[in-house]
Structure formats: structure tokens, C-alpha cells
CSV table of C-alpha atoms in Angstrom, one decimal:
chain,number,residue,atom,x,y,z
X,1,UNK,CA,-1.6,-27.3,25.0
X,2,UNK,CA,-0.8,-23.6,25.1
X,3,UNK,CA,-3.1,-20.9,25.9
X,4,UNK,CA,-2.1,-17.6,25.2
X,5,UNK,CA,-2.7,-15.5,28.7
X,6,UNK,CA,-0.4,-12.5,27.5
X,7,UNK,CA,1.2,-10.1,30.4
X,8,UNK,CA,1.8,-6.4,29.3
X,9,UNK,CA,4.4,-5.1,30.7
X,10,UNK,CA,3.2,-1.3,30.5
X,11,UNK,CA,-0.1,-1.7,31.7
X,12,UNK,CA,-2.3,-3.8,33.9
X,13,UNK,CA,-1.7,-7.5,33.2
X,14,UNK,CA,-4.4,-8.4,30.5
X,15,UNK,CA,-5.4,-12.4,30.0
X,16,UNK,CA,-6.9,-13.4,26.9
X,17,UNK,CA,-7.4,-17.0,25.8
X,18,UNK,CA,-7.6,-18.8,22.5
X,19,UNK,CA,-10.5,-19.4,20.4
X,20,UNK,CA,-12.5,-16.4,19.7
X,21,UNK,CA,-13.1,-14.7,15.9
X,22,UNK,CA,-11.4,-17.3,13.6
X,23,UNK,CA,-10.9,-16.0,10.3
X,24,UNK,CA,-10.0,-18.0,7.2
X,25,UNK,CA,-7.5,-16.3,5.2
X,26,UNK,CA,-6.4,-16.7,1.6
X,27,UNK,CA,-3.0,-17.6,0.2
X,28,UNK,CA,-1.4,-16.4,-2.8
X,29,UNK,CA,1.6,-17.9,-4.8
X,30,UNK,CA,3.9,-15.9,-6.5
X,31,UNK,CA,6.5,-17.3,-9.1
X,32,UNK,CA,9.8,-15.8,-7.8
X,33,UNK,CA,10.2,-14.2,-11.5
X,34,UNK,CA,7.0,-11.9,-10.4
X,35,UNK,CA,9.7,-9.7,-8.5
X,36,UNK,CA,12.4,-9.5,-10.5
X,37,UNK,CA,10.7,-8.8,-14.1
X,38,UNK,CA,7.8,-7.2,-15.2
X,39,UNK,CA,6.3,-7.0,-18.4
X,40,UNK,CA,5.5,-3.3,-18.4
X,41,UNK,CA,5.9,0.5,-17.2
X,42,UNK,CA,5.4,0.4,-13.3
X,43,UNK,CA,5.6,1.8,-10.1
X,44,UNK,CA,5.3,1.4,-6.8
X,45,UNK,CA,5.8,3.9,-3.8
X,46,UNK,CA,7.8,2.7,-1.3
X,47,UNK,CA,5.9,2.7,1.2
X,48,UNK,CA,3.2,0.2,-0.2
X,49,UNK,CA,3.6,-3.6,-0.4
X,50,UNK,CA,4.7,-5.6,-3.7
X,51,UNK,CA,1.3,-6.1,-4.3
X,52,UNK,CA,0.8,-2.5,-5.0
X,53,UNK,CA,3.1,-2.0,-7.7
X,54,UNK,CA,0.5,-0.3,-10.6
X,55,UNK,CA,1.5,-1.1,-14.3
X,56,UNK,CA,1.2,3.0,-15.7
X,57,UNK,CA,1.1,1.6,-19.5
X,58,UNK,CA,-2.2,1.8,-21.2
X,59,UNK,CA,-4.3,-1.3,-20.8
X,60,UNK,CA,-4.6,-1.4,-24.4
X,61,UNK,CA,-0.7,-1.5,-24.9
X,62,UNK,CA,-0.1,-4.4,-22.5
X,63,UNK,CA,1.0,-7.6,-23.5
X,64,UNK,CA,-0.8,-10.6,-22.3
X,65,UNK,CA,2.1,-11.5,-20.2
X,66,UNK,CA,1.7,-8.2,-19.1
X,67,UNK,CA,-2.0,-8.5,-18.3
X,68,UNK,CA,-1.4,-11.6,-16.7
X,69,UNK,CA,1.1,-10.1,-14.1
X,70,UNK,CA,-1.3,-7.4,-13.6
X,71,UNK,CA,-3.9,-9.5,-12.6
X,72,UNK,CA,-2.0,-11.5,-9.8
X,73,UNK,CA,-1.0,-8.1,-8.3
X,74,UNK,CA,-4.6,-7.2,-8.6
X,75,UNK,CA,-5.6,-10.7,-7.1
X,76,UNK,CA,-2.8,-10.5,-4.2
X,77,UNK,CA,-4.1,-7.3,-2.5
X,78,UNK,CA,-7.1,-9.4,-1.3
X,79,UNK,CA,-4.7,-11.9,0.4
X,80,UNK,CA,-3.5,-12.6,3.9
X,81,UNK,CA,-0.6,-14.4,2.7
X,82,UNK,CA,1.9,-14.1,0.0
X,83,UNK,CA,3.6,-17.5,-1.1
X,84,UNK,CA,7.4,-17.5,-2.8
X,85,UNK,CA,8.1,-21.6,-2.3
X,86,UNK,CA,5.8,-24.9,-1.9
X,87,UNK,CA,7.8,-25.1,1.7
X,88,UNK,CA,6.0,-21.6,2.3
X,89,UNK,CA,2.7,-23.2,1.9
X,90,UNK,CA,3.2,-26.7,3.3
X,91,UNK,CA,4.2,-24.5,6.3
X,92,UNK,CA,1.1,-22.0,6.4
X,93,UNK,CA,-1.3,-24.9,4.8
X,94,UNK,CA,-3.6,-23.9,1.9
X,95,UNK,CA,-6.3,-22.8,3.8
X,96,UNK,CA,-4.8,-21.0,7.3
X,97,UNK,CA,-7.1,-19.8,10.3
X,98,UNK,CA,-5.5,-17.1,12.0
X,99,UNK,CA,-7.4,-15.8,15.6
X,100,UNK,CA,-8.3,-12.5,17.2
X,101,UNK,CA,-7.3,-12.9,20.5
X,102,UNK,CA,-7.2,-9.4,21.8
X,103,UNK,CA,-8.2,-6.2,20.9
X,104,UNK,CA,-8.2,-2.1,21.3
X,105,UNK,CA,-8.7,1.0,20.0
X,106,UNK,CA,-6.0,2.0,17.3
X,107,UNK,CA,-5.4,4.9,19.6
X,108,UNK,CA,-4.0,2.4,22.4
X,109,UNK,CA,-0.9,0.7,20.2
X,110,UNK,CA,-0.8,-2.0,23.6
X,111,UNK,CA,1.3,-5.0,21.6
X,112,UNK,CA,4.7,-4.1,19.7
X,113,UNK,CA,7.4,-5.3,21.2
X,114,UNK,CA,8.8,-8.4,22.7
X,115,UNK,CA,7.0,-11.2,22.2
X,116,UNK,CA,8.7,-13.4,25.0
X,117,UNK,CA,6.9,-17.1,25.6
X,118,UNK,CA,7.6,-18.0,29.3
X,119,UNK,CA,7.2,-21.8,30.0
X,120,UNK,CA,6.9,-21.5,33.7
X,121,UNK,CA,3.5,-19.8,33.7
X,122,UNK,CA,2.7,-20.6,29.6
X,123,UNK,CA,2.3,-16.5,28.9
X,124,UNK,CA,3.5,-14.4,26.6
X,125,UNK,CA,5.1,-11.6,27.4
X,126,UNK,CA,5.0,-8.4,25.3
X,127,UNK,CA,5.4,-4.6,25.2
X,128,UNK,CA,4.7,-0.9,24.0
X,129,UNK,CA,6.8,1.9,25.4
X,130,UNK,CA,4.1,4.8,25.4
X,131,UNK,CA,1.7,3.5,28.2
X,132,UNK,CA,1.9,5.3,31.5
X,133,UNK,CA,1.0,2.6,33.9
X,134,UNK,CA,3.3,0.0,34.7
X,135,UNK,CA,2.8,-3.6,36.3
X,136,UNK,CA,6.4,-4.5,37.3
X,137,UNK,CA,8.0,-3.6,40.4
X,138,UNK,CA,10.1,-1.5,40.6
X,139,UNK,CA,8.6,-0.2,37.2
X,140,UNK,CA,10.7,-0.7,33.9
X,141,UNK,CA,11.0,2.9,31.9
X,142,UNK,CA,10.2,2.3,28.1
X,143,UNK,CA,10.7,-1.0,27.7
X,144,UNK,CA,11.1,-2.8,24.4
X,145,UNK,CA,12.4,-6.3,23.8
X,146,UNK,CA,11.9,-9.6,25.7
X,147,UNK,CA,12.9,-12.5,26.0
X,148,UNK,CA,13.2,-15.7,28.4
X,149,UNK,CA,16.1,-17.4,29.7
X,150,UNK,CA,16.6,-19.0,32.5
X,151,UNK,CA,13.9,-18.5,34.8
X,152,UNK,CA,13.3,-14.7,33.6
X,153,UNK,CA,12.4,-12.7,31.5
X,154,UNK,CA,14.8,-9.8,30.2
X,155,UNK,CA,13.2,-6.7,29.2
X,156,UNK,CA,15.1,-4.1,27.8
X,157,UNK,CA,15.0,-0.3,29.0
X,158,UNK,CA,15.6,2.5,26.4
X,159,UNK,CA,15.5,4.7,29.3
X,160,UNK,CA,14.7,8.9,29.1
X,161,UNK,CA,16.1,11.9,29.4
X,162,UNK,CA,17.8,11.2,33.3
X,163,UNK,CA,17.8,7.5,33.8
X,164,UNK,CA,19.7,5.6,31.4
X,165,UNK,CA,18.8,2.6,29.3
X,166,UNK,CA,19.2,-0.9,30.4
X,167,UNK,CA,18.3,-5.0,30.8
X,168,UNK,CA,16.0,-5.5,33.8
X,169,UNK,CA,15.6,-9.0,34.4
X,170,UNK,CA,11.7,-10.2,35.8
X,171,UNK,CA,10.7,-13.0,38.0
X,172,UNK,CA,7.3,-13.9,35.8
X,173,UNK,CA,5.9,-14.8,38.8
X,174,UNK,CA,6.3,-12.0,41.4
X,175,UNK,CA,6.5,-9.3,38.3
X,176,UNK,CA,9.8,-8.1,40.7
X,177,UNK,CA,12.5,-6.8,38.6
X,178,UNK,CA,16.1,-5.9,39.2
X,179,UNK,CA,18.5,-4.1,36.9
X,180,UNK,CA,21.5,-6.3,35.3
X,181,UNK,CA,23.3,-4.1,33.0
X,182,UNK,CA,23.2,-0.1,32.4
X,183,UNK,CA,26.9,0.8,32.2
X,184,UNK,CA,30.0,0.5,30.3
X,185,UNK,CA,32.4,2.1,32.5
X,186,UNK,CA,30.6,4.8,33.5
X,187,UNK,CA,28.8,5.5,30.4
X,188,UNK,CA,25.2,5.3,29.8
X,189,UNK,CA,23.7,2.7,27.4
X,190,UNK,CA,21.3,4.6,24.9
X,191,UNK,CA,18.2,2.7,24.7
X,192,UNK,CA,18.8,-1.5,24.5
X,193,UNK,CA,16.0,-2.5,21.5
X,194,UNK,CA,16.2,-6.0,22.0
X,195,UNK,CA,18.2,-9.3,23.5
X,196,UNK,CA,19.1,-12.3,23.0
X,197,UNK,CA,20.6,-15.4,24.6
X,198,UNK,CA,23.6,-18.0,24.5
X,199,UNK,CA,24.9,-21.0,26.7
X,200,UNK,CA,26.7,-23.2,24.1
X,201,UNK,CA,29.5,-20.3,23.1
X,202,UNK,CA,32.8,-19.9,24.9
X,203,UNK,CA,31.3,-22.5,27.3
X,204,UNK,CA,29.4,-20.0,29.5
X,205,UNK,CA,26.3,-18.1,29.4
X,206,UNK,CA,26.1,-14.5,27.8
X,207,UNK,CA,23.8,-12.2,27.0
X,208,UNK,CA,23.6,-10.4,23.7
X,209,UNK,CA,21.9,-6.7,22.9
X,210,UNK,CA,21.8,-4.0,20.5
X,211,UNK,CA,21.8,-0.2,21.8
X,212,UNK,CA,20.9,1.7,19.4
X,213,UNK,CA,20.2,5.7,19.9
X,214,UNK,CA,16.9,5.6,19.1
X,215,UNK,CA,16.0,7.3,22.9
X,216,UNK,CA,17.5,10.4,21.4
X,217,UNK,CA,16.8,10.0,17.8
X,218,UNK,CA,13.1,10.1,18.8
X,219,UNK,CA,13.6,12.7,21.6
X,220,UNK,CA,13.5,10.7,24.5
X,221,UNK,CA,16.2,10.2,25.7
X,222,UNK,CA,19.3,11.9,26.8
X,223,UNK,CA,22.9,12.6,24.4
X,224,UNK,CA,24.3,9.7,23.8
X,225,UNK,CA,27.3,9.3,25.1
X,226,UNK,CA,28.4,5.6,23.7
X,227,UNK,CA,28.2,4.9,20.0
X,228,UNK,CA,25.0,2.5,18.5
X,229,UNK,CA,26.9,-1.0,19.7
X,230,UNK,CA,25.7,-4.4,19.8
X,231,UNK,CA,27.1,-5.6,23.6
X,232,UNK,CA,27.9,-9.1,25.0
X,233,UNK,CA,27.4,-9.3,28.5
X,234,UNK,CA,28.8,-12.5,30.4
X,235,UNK,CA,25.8,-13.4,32.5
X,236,UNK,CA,28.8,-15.3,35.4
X,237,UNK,CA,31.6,-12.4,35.2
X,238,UNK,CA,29.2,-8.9,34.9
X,239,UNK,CA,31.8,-8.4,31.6
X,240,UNK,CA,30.1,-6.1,29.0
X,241,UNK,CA,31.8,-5.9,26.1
X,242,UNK,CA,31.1,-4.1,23.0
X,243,UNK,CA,31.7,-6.9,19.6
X,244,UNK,CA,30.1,-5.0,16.6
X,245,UNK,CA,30.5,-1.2,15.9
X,246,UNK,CA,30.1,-0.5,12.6
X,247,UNK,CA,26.1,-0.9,12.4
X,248,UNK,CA,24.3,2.7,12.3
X,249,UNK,CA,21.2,1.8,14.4
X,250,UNK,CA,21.0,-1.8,15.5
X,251,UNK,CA,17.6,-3.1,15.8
X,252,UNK,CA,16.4,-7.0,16.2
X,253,UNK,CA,19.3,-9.8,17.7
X,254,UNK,CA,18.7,-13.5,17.2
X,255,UNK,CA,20.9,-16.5,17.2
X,256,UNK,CA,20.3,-19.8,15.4
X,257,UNK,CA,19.3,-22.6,17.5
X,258,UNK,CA,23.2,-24.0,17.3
X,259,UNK,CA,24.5,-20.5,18.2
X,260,UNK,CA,26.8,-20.5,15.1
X,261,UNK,CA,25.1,-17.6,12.9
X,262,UNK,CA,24.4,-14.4,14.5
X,263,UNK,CA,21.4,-12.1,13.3
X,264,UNK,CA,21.2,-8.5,13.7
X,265,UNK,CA,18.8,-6.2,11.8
X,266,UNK,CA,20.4,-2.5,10.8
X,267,UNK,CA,17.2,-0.2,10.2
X,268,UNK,CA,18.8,3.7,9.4
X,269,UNK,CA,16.3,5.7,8.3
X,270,UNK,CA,17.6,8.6,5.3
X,271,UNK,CA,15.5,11.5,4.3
X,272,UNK,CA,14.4,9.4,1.2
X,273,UNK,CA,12.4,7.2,3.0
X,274,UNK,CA,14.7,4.4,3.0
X,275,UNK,CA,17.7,3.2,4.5
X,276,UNK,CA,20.1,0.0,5.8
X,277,UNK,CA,17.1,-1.2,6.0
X,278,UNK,CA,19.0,-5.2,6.2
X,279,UNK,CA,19.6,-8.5,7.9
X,280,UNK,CA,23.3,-9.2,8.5
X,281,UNK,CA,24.7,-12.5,9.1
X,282,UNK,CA,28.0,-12.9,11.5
X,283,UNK,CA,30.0,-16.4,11.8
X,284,UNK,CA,31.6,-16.6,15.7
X,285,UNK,CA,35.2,-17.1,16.4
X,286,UNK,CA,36.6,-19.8,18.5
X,287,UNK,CA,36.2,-16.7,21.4
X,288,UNK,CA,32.9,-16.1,20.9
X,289,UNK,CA,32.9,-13.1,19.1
X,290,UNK,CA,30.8,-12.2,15.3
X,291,UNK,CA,32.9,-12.4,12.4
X,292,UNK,CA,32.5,-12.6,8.5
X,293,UNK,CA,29.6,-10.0,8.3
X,294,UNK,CA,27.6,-10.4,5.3
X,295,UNK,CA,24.2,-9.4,3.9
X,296,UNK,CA,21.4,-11.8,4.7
X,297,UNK,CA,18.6,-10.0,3.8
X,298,UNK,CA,17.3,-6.7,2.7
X,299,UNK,CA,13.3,-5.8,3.6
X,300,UNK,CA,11.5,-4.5,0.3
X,301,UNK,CA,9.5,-2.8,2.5
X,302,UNK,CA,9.5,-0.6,6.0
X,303,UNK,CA,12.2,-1.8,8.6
X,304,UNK,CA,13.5,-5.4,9.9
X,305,UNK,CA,12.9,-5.4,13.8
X,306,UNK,CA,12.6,-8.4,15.4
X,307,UNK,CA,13.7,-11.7,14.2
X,308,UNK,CA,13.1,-14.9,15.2
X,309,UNK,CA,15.1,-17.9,14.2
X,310,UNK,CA,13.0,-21.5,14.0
X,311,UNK,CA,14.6,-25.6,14.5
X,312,UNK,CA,14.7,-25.7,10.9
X,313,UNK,CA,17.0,-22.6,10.7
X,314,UNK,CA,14.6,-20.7,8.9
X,315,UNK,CA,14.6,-16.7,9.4
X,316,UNK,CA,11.3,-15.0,11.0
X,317,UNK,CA,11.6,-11.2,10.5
X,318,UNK,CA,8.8,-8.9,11.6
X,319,UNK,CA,9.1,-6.0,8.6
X,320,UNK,CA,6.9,-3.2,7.1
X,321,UNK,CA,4.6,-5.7,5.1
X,322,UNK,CA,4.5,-8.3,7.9
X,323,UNK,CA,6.3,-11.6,9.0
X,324,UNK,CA,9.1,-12.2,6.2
X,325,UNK,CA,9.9,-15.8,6.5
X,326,UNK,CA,13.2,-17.2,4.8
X,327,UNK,CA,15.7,-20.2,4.9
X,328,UNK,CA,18.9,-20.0,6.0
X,329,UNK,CA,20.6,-18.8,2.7
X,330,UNK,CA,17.9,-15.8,3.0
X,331,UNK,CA,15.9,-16.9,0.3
X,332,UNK,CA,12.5,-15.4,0.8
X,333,UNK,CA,9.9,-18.6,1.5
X,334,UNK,CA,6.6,-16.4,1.8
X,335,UNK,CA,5.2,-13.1,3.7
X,336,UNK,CA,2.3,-13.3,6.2
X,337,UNK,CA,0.9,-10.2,5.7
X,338,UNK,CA,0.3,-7.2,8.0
X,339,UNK,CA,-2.1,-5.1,6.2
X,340,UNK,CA,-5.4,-7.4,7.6
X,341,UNK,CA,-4.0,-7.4,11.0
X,342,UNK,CA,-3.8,-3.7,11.8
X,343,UNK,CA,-4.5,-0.3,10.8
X,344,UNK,CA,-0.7,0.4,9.9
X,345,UNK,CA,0.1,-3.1,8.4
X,346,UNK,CA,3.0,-2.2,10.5
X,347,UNK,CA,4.4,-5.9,12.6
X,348,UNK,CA,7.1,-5.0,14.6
X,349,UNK,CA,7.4,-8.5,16.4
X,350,UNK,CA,5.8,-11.9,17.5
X,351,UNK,CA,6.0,-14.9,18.9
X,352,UNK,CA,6.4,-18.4,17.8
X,353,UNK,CA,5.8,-21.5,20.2
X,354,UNK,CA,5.5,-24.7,19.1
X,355,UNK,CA,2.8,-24.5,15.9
X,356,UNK,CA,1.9,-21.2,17.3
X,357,UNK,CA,2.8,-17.7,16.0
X,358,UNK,CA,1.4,-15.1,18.3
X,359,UNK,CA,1.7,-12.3,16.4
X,360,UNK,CA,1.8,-8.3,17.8
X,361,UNK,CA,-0.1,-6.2,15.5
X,362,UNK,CA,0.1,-3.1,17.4
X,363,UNK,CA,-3.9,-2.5,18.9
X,364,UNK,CA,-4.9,-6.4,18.0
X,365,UNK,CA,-3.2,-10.1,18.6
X,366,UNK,CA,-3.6,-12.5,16.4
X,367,UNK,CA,-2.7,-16.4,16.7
X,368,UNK,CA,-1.9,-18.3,13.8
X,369,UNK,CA,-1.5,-21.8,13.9
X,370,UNK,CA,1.3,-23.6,11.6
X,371,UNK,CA,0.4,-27.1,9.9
X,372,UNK,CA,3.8,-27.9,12.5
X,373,UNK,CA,5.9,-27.5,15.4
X,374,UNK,CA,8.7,-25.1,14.6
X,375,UNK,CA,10.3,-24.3,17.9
């Protein structure tokens, strides 16, 4: 049975375990039609939730069909869960408990990145990259993603204005960390978001990352002197070699569980308020390396940061109106939805372990338990 004792990496190790402040939680289904036509004048703002789309007709000049619509928006902004498919809700269950596990002040944002499950110790392992104290040693400068693999746990680095970003790799045990990548000939990574894993491509082992510029985007971090790359670094050889270029800032990296389809989130903001705001998809070549880009998915609202990829191929994206859950075409299955879970609604990333989805809702965690195993 897993208990979630969850390790911060930027402050004092915190342990928390399960059980505490259940909360039932409703479940609303939506007929996919809902999102594509409505019956009326509306709006929305973009940076609300579907559910907050307002019908600006006059009641009085509303169609039933309209008025119908209009009351499962209305309905839907009292849920915890939005439902797209019957999969969606044999998966959530019709009547889901979701627990408080930990919690602080909004002011102290401790749980928003990572989300790394370490089997060795049976932790989680997550981050925020504003804390001043650290519990690694040597200390890891504004770390961001995690994961596990082999024995450790790989936090990335986005570095500052004199050290440059990196991948640290941590005994889970000791907390002792030593650096394993923060070059490419010379050059300075930017700020590595987040990292993933392979050992059935190319018949080695291999380490995959996005470097984005975020460091300097959000004046942090030095000039960037590379471009925003997602890297492959061959865990046996020390090669790191840049394989996609054309993303503007590169965000969440997941493979399937076959390590044929390669995920990676694109999140450019624009001074409209949106952006690339999209899943791609890549195939691999018989070298290893992402071709055939195409559009997976495309967040209706905020960003897609980081993604998670479950046994049954289905596509866990942590986005601006929660977990977006969808199968492996990208058909959107159902939303677990962040407005209940913290002030900003905001869900940057999570955890999923077995029938367990830890989920990092910036000054609270929250476990949710799954009617079945998923990974």
C-alpha cells in the first residue's frame, strides 16, 4: 500500500500521510457537442474555464435548447470534475473522494513541480523554485522537474544569473546530489523544465529534456546563449545532443510506456493572452530520434506543463483548468478540475502511482484515488 511521505526539494523534507479531510466531489457529464455548438450569443474570457462561458442573449430570447445548455454550464461550476466519455467516469467513479494531504498558506506556493514517485523509499518527490532553503546536498538552484530512473531521482536546474542550468541526479536516500549534464560544448543550458527517461530506444539508456529560456524570460537567469532545444543525453556515452529545434518554449516531456510516441508540451505566451499553447506528438526513427511532428492537443485553457502518460496510453496533462486526461488519438476523456484545489485553479503537475494521483496544487496536495491501477 502506498503512503504518500512527500520530500520537497526546496525546503526541509515535509512527511504527510494519507487519510486526513476526505472530500466527496461531484461529477459532471458533458455531451461532447456542448463545446463545439451553442445555442446562443456567448462569451467566455480566456482565462476562465468552459464552464464559464455566459450566454449574453436575453433570457427571454433563449431557446429551450438554449436554456438547457445554460443550465449545465450553470450546474458545472459546482463540480470537481468535468466528464467528456463513459471511460472518463468508469475511471474517476461516480462518486470520487479526493484527500487533503498537506497544506499552507497561499503565500508559500510549496508543491508545483515534479511530482516524481520513488519506489525505493515509497515518496514522492516534488518541487517549487522560489523557496530559499534547500535539503539536498550540495543544494540544487531552482529546480523544476523530477523524475526517477534507476536508482535516482533527476531534478532539473534552471539555474540563475551565474550558474547555468542543469540535471542533478539525487541518491533519495542520502539527499546527495551530483551534476550530470550542464553543457553543450561549452555553452550553457538555459533552464531544463523537465525530463524524461528511455531504455528500450537505440538499445541503450538516454535521457530526454527540454531547455527552454524561461530563466531569462522571467529574469532569472542569464542570456541565453543556446536556442529553446529539447536535448537527448546518452546516460553510457555523456553524448548530448540536441533532436527538436523548432519548438518556441518547450515545457512538459513524456514518453508512452512502449517508447514509440514522444510528448512534448510548447507553452509560448503572446501579448494576447494566449499562445502555442499545444501537445505535439513525434514518431522515433530507427536511430532514436522524434520524427513526424503533429498536433496532439491544444489546452482550452492556461498552459500544458507536465504530462504524464498511463499503461493504457492515455495522456495526463496538468493545464490551466486542471488534469486534462485524453486517449491516445487526443480525444479529450474528462478534466479533473483545479478550481477546488487551489486558490489559482492553476495544476502545473502530479503524480500518478498505481490508483493514486497525487496531485500538486501549488499551497495544498491532494490524493485522488482511481476506481484502478493505471501505472
Amino acid at each position: 500500500m502506498f503512503h504518500c511521505v512527500i520530500i520537497i526539494i526546496t525546503t526541509i523534507i515535509w512527511s504527510f500521510h494519507v487519510g486526513a479531510n476526505t472530500e466527496n466531489k461531484s461529477l459532471i457529464y458533458f455531451p461532447m457537442s456542448l463545446t463545439s455548438r451553442l445555442e446562443s450569443n456567448f462569451i467566455r474570457e480566456y482565462n476562465e474555464t468552459f464552464s464559464f462561458t455566459d450566454f449574453i442573449s436575453p433570457s427571454n430570447a433563449l431557446s429551450s435548447c438554449a436554456h438547457s445548455q445554460q443550465a449545465e454550464l450553470f450546474v458545472s461550476r459546482m463540480a470537481s470534475f468535468i466528464s467528456y466519455s463513459s471511460e472518463f467516469n468508469s475511471l474517476i467513479g461516480y462518486k470520487p473522494e479526493i484527500k487533503l494531504i498537506a497544506s499552507r498558506p497561499v503565500s508559500v506556493p510549496f508543491a508545483h513541480e515534479g511530482g516524481a514517485f520513488v519506489p525505493t523509499t515509497n515518496e514522492v518527490w516534488f518541487t517549487v523554485n522560489q523557496l530559499p532553503i534547500q535539503n539536498t546536498n550540495p543544494s540544487i538552484i531552482t529546480p523544476n522537474g523530477a523524475n526517477y530512473f534507476d536508482d535516482s531521482v533527476y531534478i532539473c536546474s534552471q539555474g540563475n544569473q551565474t550558474t547555468s542550468g542543469g540535471i542533478y541526479a539525487v541518491n533519495p536516500t542520502t539527499l546527495v546530489s551530483r551534476l550530470v549534464v550542464n553543457s553543450w560544448f561549452g555553452l550553457r543550458l538555459n533552464s531544463p523544465n523537465d525530463v524524461t527517461f528511455t531504455r528500450k530506444i537505440g538499445g541503450g539508456k538516454y535521457m530526454w529534456f527540454t531547455d527552454p529560456q524561461v530563466a531569462y524570460m522571467q529574469d532569472f537567469g542569464s542570456s541565453p546563449q543556446l536556442g529553446s532545444y529539447v536535448y537527448r543525453f546518452d546516460l553510457t556515452t555523456s553524448e548530448l545532443r540536441p533532436v527538436i529545434t523548432d519548438l518556441v518554449v518547450p515545457n512538459g516531456i513524456a514518453f508512452d510506456l512502449n517508447e514509440t510516441t514522444l510528448y512534448v508540451s510548447d507553452t509560448a505566451p503572446s501579448s494576447y493572452g494566449h499562445g502555442t499553447f499545444m501537445v505535439y506528438a513525434y514518431d522515433l526513427n530507427k536511430h532514436g530520434l522524434p520524427i513526424n511532428r503533429h498536433v496532439f492537443s491544444v489546452s482550452s485553457a492556461g498552459i500544458p506543463d507536465g504530462i504524464k502518460v498511463d499503461k493504457m496510453g492515455r495522456v495526463w496533462t496538468g493545464e490551466g483548468d486542471g488534469i486534462n486526461v485524453r486517449d491516445h488519438h487526443g480525444t479529450l476523456l474528462g478534466v479533473i478540475l483545479g478550481r477546488d484545489l487551489c486558490q489559482s485553479g492553476v495544476i502545473s503537475n502530479f503524480a500518478i502511482v498505481g490508483n493514486l494521483v497525487i496531485i500538486l496544487a501549488q499551497e495544498k496536495v491532494w490524493q485522488l484515488k482511481l476506481t484502478t491501477s493505471v501505472l
